[in-house]
Coordinates of C-alpha atoms in Angstrom, one line a residue:
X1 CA 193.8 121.2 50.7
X2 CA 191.9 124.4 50.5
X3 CA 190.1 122.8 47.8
X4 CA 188.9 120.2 49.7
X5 CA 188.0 122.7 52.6
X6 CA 185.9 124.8 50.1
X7 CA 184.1 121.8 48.9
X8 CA 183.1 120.9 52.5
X9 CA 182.0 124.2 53.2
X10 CA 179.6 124.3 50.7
X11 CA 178.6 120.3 50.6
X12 CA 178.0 120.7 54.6
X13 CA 175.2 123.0 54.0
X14 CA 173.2 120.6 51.9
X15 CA 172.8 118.6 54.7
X16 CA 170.4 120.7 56.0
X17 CA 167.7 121.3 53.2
X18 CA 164.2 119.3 53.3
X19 CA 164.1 117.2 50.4
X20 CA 160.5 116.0 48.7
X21 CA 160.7 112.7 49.4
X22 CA 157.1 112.2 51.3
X23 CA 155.5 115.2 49.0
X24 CA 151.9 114.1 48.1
X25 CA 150.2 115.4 44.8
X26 CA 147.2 117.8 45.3
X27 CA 145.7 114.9 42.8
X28 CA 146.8 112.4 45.5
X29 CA 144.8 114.6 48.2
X30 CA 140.6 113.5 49.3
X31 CA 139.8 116.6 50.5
X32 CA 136.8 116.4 53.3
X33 CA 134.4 118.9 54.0
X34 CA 132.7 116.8 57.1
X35 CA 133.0 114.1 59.1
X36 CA 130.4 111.4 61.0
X37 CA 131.6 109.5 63.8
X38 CA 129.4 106.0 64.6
X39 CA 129.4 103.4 67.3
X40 CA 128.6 100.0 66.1
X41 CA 128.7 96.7 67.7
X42 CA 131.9 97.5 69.2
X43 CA 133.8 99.7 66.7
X44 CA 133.7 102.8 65.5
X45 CA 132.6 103.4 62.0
X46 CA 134.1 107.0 60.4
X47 CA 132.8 108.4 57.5
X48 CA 134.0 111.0 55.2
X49 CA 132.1 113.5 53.1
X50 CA 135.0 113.7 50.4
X51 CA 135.2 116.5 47.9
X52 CA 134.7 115.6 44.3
X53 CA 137.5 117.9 42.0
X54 CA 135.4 117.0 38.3
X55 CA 132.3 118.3 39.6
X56 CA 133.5 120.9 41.2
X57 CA 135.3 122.6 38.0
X58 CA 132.4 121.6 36.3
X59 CA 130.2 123.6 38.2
X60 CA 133.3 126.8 38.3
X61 CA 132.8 126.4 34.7
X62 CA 128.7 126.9 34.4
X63 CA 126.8 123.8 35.0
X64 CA 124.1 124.4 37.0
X65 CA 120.7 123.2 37.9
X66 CA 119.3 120.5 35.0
X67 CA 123.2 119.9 33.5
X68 CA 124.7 118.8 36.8
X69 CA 125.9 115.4 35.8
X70 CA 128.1 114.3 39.0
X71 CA 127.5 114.0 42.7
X72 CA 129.7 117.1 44.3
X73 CA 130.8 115.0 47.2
X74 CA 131.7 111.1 47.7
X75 CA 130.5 109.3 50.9
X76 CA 131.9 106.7 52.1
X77 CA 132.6 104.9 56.1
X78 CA 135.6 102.8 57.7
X79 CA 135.6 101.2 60.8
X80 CA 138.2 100.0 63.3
X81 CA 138.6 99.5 66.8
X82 CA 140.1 103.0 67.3
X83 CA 138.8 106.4 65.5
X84 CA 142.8 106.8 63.8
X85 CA 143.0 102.8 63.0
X86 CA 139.4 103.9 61.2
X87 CA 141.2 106.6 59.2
X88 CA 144.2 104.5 58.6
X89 CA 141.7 101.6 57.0
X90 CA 141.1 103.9 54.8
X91 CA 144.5 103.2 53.0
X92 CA 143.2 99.5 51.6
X93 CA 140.2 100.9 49.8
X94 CA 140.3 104.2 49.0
X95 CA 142.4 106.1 46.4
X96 CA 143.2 109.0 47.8
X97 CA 145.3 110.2 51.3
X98 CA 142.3 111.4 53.5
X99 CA 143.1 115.2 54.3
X100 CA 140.9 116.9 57.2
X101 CA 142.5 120.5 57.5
X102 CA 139.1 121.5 55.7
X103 CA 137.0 119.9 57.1
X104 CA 134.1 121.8 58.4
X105 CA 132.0 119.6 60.7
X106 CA 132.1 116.7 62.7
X107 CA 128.5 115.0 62.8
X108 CA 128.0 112.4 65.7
X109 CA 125.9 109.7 66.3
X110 CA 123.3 108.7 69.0
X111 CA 125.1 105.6 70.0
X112 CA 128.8 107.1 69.7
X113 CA 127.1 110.0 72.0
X114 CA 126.2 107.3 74.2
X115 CA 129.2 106.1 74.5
X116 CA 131.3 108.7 74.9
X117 CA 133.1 111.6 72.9
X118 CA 136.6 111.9 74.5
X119 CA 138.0 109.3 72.0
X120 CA 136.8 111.7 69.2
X121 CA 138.1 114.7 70.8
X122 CA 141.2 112.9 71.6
X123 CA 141.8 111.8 67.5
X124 CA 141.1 115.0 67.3
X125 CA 143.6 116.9 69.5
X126 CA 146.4 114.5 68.3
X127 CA 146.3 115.0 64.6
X128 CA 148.1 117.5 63.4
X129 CA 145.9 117.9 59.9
X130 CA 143.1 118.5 61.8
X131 CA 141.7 121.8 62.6
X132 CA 140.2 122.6 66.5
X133 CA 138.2 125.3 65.4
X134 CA 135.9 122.6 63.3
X135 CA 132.3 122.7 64.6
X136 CA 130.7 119.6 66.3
X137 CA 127.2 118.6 66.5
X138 CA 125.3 115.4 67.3
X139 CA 122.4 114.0 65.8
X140 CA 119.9 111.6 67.1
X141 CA 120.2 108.7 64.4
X142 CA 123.5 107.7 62.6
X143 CA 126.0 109.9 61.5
X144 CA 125.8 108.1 57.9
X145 CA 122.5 109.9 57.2
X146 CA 123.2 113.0 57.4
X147 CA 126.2 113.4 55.7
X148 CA 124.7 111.7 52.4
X149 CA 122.4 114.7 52.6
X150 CA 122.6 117.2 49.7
X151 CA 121.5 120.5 51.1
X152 CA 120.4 122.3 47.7
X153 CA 121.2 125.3 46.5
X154 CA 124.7 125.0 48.8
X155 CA 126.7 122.1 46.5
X156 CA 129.0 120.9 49.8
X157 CA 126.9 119.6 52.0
X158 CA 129.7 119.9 55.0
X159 CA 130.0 123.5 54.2
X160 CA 126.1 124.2 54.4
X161 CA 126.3 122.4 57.7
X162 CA 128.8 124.8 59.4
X163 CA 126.3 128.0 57.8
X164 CA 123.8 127.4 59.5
X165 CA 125.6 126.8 62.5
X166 CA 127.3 129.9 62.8
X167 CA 124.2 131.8 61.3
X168 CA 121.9 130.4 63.8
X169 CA 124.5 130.9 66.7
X170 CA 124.9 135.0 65.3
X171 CA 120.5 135.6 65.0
X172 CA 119.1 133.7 67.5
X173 CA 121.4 132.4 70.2
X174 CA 119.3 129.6 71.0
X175 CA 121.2 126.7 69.9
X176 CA 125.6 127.7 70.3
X177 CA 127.7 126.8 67.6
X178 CA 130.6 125.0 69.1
X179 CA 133.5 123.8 68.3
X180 CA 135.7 120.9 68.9
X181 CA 137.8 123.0 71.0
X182 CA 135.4 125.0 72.7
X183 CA 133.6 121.1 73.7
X184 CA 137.1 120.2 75.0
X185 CA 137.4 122.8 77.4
X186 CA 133.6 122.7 78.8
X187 CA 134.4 119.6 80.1
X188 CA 137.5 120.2 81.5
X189 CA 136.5 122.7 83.4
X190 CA 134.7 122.7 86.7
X191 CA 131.2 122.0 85.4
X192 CA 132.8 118.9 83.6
X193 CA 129.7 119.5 81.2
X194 CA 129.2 120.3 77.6
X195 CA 126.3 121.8 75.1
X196 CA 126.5 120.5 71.6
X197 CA 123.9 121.5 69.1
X198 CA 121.7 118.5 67.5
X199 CA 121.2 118.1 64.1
X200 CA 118.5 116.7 62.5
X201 CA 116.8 115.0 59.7
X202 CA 113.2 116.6 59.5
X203 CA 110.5 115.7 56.5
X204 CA 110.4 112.3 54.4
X205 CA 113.8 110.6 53.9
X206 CA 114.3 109.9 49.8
X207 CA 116.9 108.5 47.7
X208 CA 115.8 111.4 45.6
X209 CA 117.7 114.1 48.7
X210 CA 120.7 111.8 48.3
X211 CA 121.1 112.0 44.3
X212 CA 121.5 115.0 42.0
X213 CA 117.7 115.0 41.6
X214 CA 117.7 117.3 44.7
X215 CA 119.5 120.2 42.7
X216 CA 116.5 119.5 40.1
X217 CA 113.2 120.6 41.9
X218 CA 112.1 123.7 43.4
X219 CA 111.1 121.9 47.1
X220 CA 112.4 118.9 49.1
X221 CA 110.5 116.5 51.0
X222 CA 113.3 116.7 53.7
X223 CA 115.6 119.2 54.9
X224 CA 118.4 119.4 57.6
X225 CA 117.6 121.6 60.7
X226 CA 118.8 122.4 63.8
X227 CA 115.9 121.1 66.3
X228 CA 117.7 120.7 70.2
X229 CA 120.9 120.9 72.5
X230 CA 122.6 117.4 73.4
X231 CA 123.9 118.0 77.0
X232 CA 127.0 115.6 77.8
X233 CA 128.0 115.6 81.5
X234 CA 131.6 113.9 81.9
X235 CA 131.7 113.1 77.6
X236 CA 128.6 110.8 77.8
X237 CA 125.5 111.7 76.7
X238 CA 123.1 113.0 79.7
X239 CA 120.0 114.4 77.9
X240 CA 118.6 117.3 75.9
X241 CA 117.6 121.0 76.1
X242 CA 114.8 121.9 73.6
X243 CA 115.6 125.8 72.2
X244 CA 113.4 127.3 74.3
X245 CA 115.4 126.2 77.4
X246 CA 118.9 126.4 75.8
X247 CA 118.0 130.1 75.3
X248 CA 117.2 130.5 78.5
X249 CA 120.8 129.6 79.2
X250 CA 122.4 131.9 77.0
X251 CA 120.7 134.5 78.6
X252 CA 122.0 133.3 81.7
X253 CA 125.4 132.9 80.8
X254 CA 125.7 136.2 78.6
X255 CA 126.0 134.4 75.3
X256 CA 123.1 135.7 74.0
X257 CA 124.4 137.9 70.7
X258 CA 121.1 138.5 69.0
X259 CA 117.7 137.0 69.3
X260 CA 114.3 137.2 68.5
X261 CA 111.3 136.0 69.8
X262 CA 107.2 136.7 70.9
X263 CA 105.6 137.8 73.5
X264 CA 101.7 138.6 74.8
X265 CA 100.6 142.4 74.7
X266 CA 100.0 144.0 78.4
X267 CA 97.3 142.1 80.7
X268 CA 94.0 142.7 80.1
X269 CA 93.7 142.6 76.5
X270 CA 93.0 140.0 74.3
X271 CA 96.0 137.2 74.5
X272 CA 95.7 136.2 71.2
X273 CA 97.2 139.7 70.5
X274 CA 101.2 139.3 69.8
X275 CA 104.0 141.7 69.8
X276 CA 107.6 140.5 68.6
X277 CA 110.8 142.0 70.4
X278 CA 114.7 141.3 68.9
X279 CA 117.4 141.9 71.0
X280 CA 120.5 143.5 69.4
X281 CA 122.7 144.0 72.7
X282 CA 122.7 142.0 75.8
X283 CA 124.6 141.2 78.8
X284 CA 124.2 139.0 82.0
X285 CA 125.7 139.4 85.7
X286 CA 125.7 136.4 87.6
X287 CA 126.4 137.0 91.4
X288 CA 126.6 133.7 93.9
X289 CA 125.5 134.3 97.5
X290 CA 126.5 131.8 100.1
X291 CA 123.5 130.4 102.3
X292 CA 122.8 128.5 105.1
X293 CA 122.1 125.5 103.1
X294 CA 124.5 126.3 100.3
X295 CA 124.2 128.5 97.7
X296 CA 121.7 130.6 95.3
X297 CA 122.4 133.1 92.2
X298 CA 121.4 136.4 91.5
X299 CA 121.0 137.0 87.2
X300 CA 121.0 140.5 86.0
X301 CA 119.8 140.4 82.8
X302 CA 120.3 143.6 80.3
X303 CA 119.1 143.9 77.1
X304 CA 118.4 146.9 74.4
X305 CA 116.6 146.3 71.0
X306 CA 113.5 147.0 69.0
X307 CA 109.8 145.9 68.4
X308 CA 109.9 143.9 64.8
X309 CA 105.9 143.5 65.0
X310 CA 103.2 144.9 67.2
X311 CA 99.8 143.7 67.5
X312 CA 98.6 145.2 70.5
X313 CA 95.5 148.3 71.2
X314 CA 97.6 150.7 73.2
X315 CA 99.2 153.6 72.0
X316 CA 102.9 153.0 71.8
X317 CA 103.5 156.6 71.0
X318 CA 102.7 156.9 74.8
X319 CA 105.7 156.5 77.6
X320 CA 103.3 154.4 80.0
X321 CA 102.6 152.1 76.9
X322 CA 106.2 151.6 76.1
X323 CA 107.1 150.5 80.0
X324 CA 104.5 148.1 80.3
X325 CA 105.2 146.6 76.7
X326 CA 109.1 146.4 78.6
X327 CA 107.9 144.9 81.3
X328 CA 106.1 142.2 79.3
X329 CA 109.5 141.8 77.4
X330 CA 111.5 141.3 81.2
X331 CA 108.4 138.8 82.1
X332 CA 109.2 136.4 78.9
X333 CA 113.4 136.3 79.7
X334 CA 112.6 135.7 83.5
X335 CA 110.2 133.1 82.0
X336 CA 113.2 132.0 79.9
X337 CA 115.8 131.9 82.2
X338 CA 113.7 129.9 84.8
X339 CA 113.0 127.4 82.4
X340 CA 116.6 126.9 81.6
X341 CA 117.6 126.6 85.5
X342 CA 114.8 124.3 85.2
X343 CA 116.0 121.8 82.6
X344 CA 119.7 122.3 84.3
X345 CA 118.3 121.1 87.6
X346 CA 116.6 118.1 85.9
X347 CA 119.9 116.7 84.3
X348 CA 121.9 117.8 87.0
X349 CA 124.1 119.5 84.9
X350 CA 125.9 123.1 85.4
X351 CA 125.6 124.6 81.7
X352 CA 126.1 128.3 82.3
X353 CA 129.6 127.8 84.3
X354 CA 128.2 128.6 87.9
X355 CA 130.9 126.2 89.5
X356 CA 133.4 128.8 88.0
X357 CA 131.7 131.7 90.1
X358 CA 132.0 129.8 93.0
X359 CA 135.5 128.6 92.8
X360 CA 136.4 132.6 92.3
X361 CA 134.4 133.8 95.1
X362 CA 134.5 131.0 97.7
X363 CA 138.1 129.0 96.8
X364 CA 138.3 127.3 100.1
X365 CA 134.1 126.4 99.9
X366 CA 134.5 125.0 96.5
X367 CA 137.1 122.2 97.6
X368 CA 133.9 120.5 99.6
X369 CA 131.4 121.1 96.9
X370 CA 133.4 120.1 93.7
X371 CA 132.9 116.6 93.6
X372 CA 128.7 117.1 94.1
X373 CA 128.5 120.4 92.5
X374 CA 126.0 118.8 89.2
X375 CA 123.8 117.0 92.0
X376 CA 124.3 120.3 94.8
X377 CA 121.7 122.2 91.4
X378 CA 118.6 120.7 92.6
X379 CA 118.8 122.1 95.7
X380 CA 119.7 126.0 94.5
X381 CA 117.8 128.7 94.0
X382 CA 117.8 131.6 91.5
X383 CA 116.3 135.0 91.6
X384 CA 116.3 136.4 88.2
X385 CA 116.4 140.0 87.6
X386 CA 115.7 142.0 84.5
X387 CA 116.5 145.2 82.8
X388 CA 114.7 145.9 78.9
X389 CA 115.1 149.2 76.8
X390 CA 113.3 149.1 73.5
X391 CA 115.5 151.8 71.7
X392 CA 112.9 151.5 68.0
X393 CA 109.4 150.8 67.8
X394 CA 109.3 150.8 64.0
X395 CA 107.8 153.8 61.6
X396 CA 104.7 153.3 62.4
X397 CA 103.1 154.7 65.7
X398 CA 99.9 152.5 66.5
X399 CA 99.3 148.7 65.4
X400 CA 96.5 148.1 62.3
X401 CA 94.6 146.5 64.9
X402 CA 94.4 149.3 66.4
X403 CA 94.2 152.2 63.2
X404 CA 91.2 149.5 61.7
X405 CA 89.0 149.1 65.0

């Protein structure tokens, strides 16, 4: 008997280890690095920039440039009547188990923007391979295209993608990187709008971008670049924001990180004189102010950073000069930032989260004004206020312009 009790004891125990009964191989794994998400005739086609193991070892192991003898990636599309019936398809004619947790991009297409992104986000949130932190763009022809892009010298394609993205987003500000998380909770909250960046395909389209010949030659004929903003109101597409106006709301927001851009010298001399500011620290107040016919804003914009060019006469090593160059700086963000209230008024969409200001300042006003707040825009007002300290002007004290004349 106290045999039999041992020899429970430890048998009981067993119970409760995992076993590898549903273990997949790494071999058994398609590893993608992006994804494209379509609308056609009534289904949605999903395509997978897949990883290819050969090449990539071959390349770990030195074959570059004129040796490269395989494709790094493997494109191929599915298509269902549901995003995961799309992925599951993928069971009958492909190989390998599709496996998303590195996946660094979701691409979408004009007519699945048209139609709506929730069922993407959705597939998204309920998948427990993939990642919410992956970014998510748009671009204004099939989602297809771009993914059988090779972006030379990067070898994955997906992972060149996200780069930019995120280097754009860090220098410039212009055009956010988001992510599939940070679209979900735009339109969740009380704006019930979204900014995605577009990306596009800009040059000639060639087979020759799609094959290997693209790591062969020293230019391409067509390139992949960041060009607007898609702006979704609810998850359908609504318009788009060109950079100069999607800066313009990162200024008002207080997303700007750093950014660069040009602006005229000082009136009265010649305009086709240009001095080039870059702003390394910035920050943005936004105060509402309840009026008698509803509302207006009130944007402090700060901002510190240093001249990267100067092509104007004056003498910079004077104080006066350096104030009005300032001042010419503040004129281009309030030029800026109107231009974005502009383009938000136009598609009736609330992009730098004013609703939330509301709601915090005026809870029991924001219960009328909720349900019209997008269409409530047109009729706002915005006084834009700004604050620039150039903190370098470079080595040199006076322009050439100005040491040749």
């Amino acid at each position: 008997m106290r045999f039999c009790r041992l020899l429970m004891a430890c048998l009981i125990p067993l119970l409760t280890l995992t076993g590898c009964w549903n273990r997949i191989e790494l071999n058994q794994l398609g590893i993608t690095t992006a994804t494209g998400i379509d609308w056609d005739n009534g289904e949605w086609v999903v395509t997978f920039q897949e990883i290819v193991p050969s090449a990539m070892s071959a390349a770990a192991g030195g074959t570059t440039g004129g040796n490269i003898a395989q494709s790094p990636v493997h494109v191929f599309s599915t298509r269902a009547k549901t995003i995961r019936e799309a992925v599951a398809v993928n069971d009958f004619e492909h190989s390998r188990w599709i496996y998303l947790a590195h996946n660094n991009v979701v691409v979408v297409g004009r007519e699945a923007a048209k139609h709506g992104i929730g069922s993407i986000l959705d597939a998204y949130f309920r998948n427990h391979d993939a990642r919410q932190s992956t970014e998510i763009v748009v671009t204004d022809r099939d989602a297809r295209l771009i993914l059988e892009q090779l972006v030379p010298p990067e070898r994955l394609p997906g992972d060149a993608i996200a780069s930019i993205l995120r280097k754009e987003d860090r220098s410039s500000s212009a055009i956010p990187a988001v992510s599939v998380f940070d679209a979900a909770l735009m339109l969740t909250s009380e704006t019930g709008t979204a900014m995605l960046p577009e990306i596009s395909l800009s040059g000639e389209e060639t087979e020759r971008s799609k094959s290997l010949d693209a790591f062969k030659t020293s230019s391409q004929s067509s390139k992949l670049k960041l060009t607007r903003i898609a702006v979704f109101r609810g998850d359908t597409l609504a318009g788009w924001l060109s950079r100069e106006e999607g800066l313009g709301v990162s200024w008002m927001s207080g997303k700007v990180k750093n950014t660069t851009f040009t602006f005229t010298c000082p009136s009265g001399e010649d305009e086709s004189l240009l001095a080039t500011y870059r702003s390394y620290k910035a920050s943005a107040k936004v105060t509402p102010i309840r009026t008698r016919d509803g509302y207006s804003f009130r944007v402090k914009v700060k901002t510190s950073g240093e001249l990267l060019n100067y092509g104007c006469m004056p003498d910079i090593t004077r104080l006066g000069t350096v104030r009005a160059i300032e001042k010419q700086v503040e004129a281009k963000i309030r030029e800026d930032v109107k231009n974005g209230w502009a383009a938000m008024q136009r598609l009736r969409a609330d992009l730098a989260g004013l609703a939330g200001k509301v709601h915090r300042k005026y809870p029991r006003d924001w219960r009328k004004v909720k349900d019209t707040w997008n269409e409530r825009l047109a009729e706002m007002e915005v006084d834009v206020q700004t604050d620039v300290k150039i903190r370098r002007q470079g080595l040199t004290a006076n322009s050439f312009q100005r040491i040749l004349k």
